[in-house]
XYZ file of C-alpha atoms in Angstrom:
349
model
C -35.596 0.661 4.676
C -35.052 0.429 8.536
C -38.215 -0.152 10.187
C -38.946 2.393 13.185
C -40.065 0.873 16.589
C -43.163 2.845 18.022
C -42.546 2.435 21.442
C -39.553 4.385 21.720
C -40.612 6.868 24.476
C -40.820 4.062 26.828
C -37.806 2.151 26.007
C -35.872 5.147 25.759
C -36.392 5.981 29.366
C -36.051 2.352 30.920
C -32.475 2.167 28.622
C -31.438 5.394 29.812
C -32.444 4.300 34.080
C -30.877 1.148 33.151
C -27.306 2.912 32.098
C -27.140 5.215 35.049
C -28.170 2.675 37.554
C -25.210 0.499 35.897
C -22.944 4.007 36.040
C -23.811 4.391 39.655
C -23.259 1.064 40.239
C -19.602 0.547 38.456
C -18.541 3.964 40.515
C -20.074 2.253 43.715
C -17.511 -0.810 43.241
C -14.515 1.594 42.977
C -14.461 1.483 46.815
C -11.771 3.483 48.486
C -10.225 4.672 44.654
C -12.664 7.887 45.615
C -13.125 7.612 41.671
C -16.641 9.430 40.882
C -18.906 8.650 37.961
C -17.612 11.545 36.401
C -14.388 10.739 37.112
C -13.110 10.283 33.477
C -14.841 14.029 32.225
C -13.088 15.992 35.607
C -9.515 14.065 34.074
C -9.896 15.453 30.494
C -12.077 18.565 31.176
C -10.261 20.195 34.365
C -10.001 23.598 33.953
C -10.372 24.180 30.580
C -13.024 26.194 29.173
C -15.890 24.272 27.356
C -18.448 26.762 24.914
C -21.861 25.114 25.164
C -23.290 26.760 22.152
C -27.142 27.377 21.628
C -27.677 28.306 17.940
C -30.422 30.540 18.728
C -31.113 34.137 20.566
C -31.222 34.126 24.137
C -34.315 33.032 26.090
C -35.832 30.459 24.019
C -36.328 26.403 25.068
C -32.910 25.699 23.803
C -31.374 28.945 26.200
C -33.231 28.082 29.282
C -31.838 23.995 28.538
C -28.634 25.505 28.275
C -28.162 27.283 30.878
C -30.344 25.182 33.394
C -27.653 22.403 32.504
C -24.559 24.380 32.390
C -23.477 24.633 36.390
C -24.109 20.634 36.587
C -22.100 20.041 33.311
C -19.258 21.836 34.912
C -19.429 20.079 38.400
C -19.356 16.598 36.583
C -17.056 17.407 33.843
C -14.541 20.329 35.977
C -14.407 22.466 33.146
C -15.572 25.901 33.043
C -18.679 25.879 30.686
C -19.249 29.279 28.665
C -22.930 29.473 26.883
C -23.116 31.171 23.978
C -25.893 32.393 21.777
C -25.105 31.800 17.831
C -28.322 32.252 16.026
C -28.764 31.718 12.167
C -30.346 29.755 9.499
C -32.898 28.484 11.999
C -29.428 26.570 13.714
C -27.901 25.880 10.701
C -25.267 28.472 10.829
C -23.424 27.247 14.237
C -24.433 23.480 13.636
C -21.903 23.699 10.365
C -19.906 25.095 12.491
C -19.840 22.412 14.907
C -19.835 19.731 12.720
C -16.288 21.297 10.793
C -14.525 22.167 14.535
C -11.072 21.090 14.837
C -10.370 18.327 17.544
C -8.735 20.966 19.336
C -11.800 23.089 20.010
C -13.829 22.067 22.625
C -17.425 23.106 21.525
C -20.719 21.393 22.613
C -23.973 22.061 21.210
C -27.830 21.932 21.730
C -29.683 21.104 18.850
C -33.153 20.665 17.877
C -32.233 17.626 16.004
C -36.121 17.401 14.558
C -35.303 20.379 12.347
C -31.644 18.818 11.603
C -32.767 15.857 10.690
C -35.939 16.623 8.236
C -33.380 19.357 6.543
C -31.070 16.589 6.364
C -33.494 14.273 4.615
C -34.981 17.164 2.003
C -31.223 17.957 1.177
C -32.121 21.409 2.466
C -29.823 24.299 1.358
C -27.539 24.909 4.034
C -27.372 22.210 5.355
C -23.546 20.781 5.320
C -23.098 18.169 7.770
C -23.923 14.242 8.246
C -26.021 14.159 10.939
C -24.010 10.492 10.792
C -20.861 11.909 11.331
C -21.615 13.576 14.704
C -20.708 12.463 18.082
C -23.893 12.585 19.725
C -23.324 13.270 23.559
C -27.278 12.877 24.136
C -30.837 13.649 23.868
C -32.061 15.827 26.567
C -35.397 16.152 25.975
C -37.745 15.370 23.522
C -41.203 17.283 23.413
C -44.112 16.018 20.813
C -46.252 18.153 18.385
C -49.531 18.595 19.988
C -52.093 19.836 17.744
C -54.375 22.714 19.497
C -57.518 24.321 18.186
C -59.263 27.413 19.297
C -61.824 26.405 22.716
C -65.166 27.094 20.563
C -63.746 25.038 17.675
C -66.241 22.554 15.937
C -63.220 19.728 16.256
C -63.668 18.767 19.276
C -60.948 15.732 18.680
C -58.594 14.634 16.516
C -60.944 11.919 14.823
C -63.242 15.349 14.227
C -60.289 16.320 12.298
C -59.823 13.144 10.611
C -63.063 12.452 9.557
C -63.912 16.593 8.464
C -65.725 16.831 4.639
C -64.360 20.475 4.737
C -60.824 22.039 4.057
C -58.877 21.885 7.773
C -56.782 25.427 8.175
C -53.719 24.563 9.556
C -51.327 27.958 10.553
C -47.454 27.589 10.329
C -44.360 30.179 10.356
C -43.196 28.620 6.668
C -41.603 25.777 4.734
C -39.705 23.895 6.430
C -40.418 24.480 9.891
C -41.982 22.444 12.242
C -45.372 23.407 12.262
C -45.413 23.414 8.405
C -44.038 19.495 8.371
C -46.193 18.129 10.596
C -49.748 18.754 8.973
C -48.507 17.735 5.793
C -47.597 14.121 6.721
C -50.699 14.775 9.158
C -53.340 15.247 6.334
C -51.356 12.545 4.168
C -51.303 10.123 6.218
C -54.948 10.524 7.409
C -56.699 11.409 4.260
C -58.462 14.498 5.357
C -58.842 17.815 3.126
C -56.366 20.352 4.508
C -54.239 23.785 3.682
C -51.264 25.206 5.264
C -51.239 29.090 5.457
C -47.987 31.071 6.247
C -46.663 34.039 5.701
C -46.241 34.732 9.821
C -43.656 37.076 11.930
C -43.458 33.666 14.471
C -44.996 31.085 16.093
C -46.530 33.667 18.324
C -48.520 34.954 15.005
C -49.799 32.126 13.382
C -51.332 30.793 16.894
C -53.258 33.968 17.337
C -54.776 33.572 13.786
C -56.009 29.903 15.216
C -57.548 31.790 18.293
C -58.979 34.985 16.022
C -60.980 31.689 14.079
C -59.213 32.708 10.939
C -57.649 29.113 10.672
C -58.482 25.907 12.606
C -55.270 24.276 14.019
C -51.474 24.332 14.637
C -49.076 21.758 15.490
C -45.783 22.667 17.569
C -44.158 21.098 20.381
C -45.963 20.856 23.741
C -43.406 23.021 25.581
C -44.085 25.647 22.872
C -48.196 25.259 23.016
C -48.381 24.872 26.778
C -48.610 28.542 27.673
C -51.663 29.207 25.228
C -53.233 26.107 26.302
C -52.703 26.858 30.224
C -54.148 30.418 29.633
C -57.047 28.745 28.078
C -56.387 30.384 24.615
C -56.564 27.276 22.391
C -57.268 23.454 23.119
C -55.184 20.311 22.601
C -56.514 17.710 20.477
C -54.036 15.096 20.084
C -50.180 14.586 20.314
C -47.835 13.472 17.917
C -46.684 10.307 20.229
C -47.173 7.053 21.304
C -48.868 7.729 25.106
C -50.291 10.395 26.643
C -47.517 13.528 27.300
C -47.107 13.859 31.256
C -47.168 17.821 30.566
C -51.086 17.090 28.834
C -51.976 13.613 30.443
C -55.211 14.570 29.348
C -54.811 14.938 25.762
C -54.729 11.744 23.678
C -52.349 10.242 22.066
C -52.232 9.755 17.855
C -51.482 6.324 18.159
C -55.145 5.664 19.439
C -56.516 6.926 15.748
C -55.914 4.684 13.193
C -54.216 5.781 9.745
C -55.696 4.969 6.308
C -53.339 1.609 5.947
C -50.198 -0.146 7.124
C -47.839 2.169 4.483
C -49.549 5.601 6.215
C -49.265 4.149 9.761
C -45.471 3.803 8.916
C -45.634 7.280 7.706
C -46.673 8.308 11.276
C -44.503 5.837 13.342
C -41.755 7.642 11.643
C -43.490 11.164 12.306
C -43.393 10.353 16.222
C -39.710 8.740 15.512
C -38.593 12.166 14.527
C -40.527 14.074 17.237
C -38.216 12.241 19.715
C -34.654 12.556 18.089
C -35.979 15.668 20.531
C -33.271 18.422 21.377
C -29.699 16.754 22.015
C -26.304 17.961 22.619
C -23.257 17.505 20.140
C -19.647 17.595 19.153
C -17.647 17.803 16.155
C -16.757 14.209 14.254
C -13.594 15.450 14.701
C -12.989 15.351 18.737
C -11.167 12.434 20.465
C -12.212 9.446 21.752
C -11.460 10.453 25.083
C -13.333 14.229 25.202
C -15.935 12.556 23.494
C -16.780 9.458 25.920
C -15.531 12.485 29.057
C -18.389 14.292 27.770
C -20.879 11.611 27.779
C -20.177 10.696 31.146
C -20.421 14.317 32.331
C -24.060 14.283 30.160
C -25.485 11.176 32.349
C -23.881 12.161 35.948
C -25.783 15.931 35.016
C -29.056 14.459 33.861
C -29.485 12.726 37.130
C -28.792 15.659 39.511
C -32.094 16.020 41.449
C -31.376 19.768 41.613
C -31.529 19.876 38.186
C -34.609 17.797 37.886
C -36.293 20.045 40.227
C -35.469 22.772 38.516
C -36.251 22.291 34.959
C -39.504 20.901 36.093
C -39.916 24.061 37.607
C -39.891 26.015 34.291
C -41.900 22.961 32.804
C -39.145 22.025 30.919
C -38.342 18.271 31.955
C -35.979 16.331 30.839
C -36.498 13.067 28.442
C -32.703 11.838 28.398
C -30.775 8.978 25.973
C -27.290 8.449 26.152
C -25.112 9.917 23.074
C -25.183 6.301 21.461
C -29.252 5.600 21.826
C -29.420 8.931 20.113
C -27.179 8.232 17.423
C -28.966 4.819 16.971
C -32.724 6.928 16.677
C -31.296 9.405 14.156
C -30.049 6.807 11.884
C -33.349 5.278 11.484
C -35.386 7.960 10.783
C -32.649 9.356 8.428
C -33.285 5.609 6.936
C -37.329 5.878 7.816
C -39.804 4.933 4.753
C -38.909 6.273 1.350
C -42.807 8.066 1.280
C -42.067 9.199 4.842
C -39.495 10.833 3.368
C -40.928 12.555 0.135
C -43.470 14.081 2.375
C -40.725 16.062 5.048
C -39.058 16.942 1.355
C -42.052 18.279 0.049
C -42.497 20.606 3.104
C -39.637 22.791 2.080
């Protein structure tokens, strides 16, 4: 088995300054060609209409990514980018679509490649596609589980919760989802006594059970807990990550609590490997070389528009990018991450 690195965040972004530095630099040395970096994508793309599919209703995370990146993608690429909502199977429906589209189709998709990738690993049903076989065009963000608890709970940290004698009450929408996966490696890994209730409309739901003090915690990406925790409605304990989130630079990291032994700490090393495969953009296996390298230039000449920058940090949604190949390298290792790593995501469906 492939062993995941744990200081991925880090590396991740350095990489990713270091390959548009070199991008800026390479178009810099074009002199008087007027060639731009996005030169290749405006070549392949001009004019033609690209659908940047989000596989969920409007005015979620993965909309508001979307659409935030849509006007940039079209300046660097020159096509005309059309977002459009497919929701189903919580993604699955439009990412086998994707992953079966023609070379003549030019489709692009946001996915929350967490959920792809632990539905991938438990062989989920519905799930037909090699997460492999994708051309990965790249990560745009990549948000960690932060675990929150209501403000009078007795777990006042995460060792609290480590070290409880009693039954810890975690809330989460179902099998399968993210805030149903994470406690169970969670309480695996660390050893403590804990249940996973369900049976909730939404995230929404099971949160306000955590704030009513009918359950104790629930784990769910920091973009998706920051509005409760702003509003003072629950407290973060501890994210699923290797440093401190800038969006909580408060909140400790998990990596400062030790797990039971060297085969658990694996188990969570490959937890915070999966938190940031993050949300990415895709392409059918099928599309060219050339649409397929057009579009990963467009991806790194968006990323680094300040005007985007600004504006997605505006909504508090910032961006965390790799290029399409770092991505593709992270999702092969955690689809290869320790074989108890991996009976644990199965065993949350």
């Amino acid at each position: 088995m492939a062993t995941i690195r744990s200081s991925r965040r880090p590396i991740g972004r350095v990489t990713v300054a270091l390959a548009l530095a070199g991008a800026l630099a390479a178009c810099g040395s074009q002199g008087d060609s007027g060639a731009s970096a996005s030169g290749e994508a405006e070549q392949v793309f001009d004019g033609e209409d690209v659908d940047l599919v989000v596989p969920y209703e409007p005015g979620g995370g993965y909309d508001a990514y979307a659409r935030a990146m849509a006007p940039y993608l079209e300046e660097c690429t020159g096509a005309r980018l059309v977002v459009r909502n497919e929701p189903g199977a919580g993604g699955l429906v439009a990412t086998n679509k994707t992953a079966a589209a023609p070379a003549s189709e030019n489709r692009l998709q946001i996915v929350n490649t967490v959920g792809l990738v632990s539905a991938q690993i438990a062989g989920a049903e519905g799930a037909n596609f090699d997460l492999n076989d994708l051309n990965w065009i790249g990560r745009v963000s990549a948000p960690p589980n932060v675990v929150v608890v209501s403000p009078d709970s007795p777990f006042q940290t995460w060792q609290d919760i480590v070290e409880s004698g009693q039954t810890v009450r975690f809330v989460a929408q179902g099998p399968g989802a993210n805030d149903y996966i994470a406690p169970n490696i969670l309480g695996e890994a660390y050893g403590f006594p804990f249940e996973i209730i369900t049976g909730f409309a939404g995230s929404t739901e099971a949160r306000q059970s955590v704030v009513a003090g009918n359950a104790d915690a629930h784990a769910l990406p920091v973009d998706s807990q920051l509005g409760a925790i702003e509003s003072g409605d629950v407290r973060p304990v501890v994210t699923v990550d290797e440093e401190p989130d800038p969006l909580l630079p408060d909140t400790p990291a998990i990596s400062g609590t030790e797990a039971l032994d060297a085969e658990a700490q694996a188990i969570v090393d490959s937890l915070i490997a999966m938190g940031e495969t993050g949300r990415s953009l895709i392409v059918s296996p099928q599309m060219e070389d050339p649409q397929v390298e057009a579009l990963r230039e467009g991806f790194q000449c968006a990323v680094e528009n300040e005007e985007l920058l600004a504006e997605l940090e505006s909504q508090q949604r910032p961006l965390d990018p790799l290029n399409g190949e770092e991505a593709a390298d992270l999702v092969r290792e955690v689809l290869e991450s320790p074989e108890e790593f991996q009976r644990l995501v199965t065993a949350s469906y």
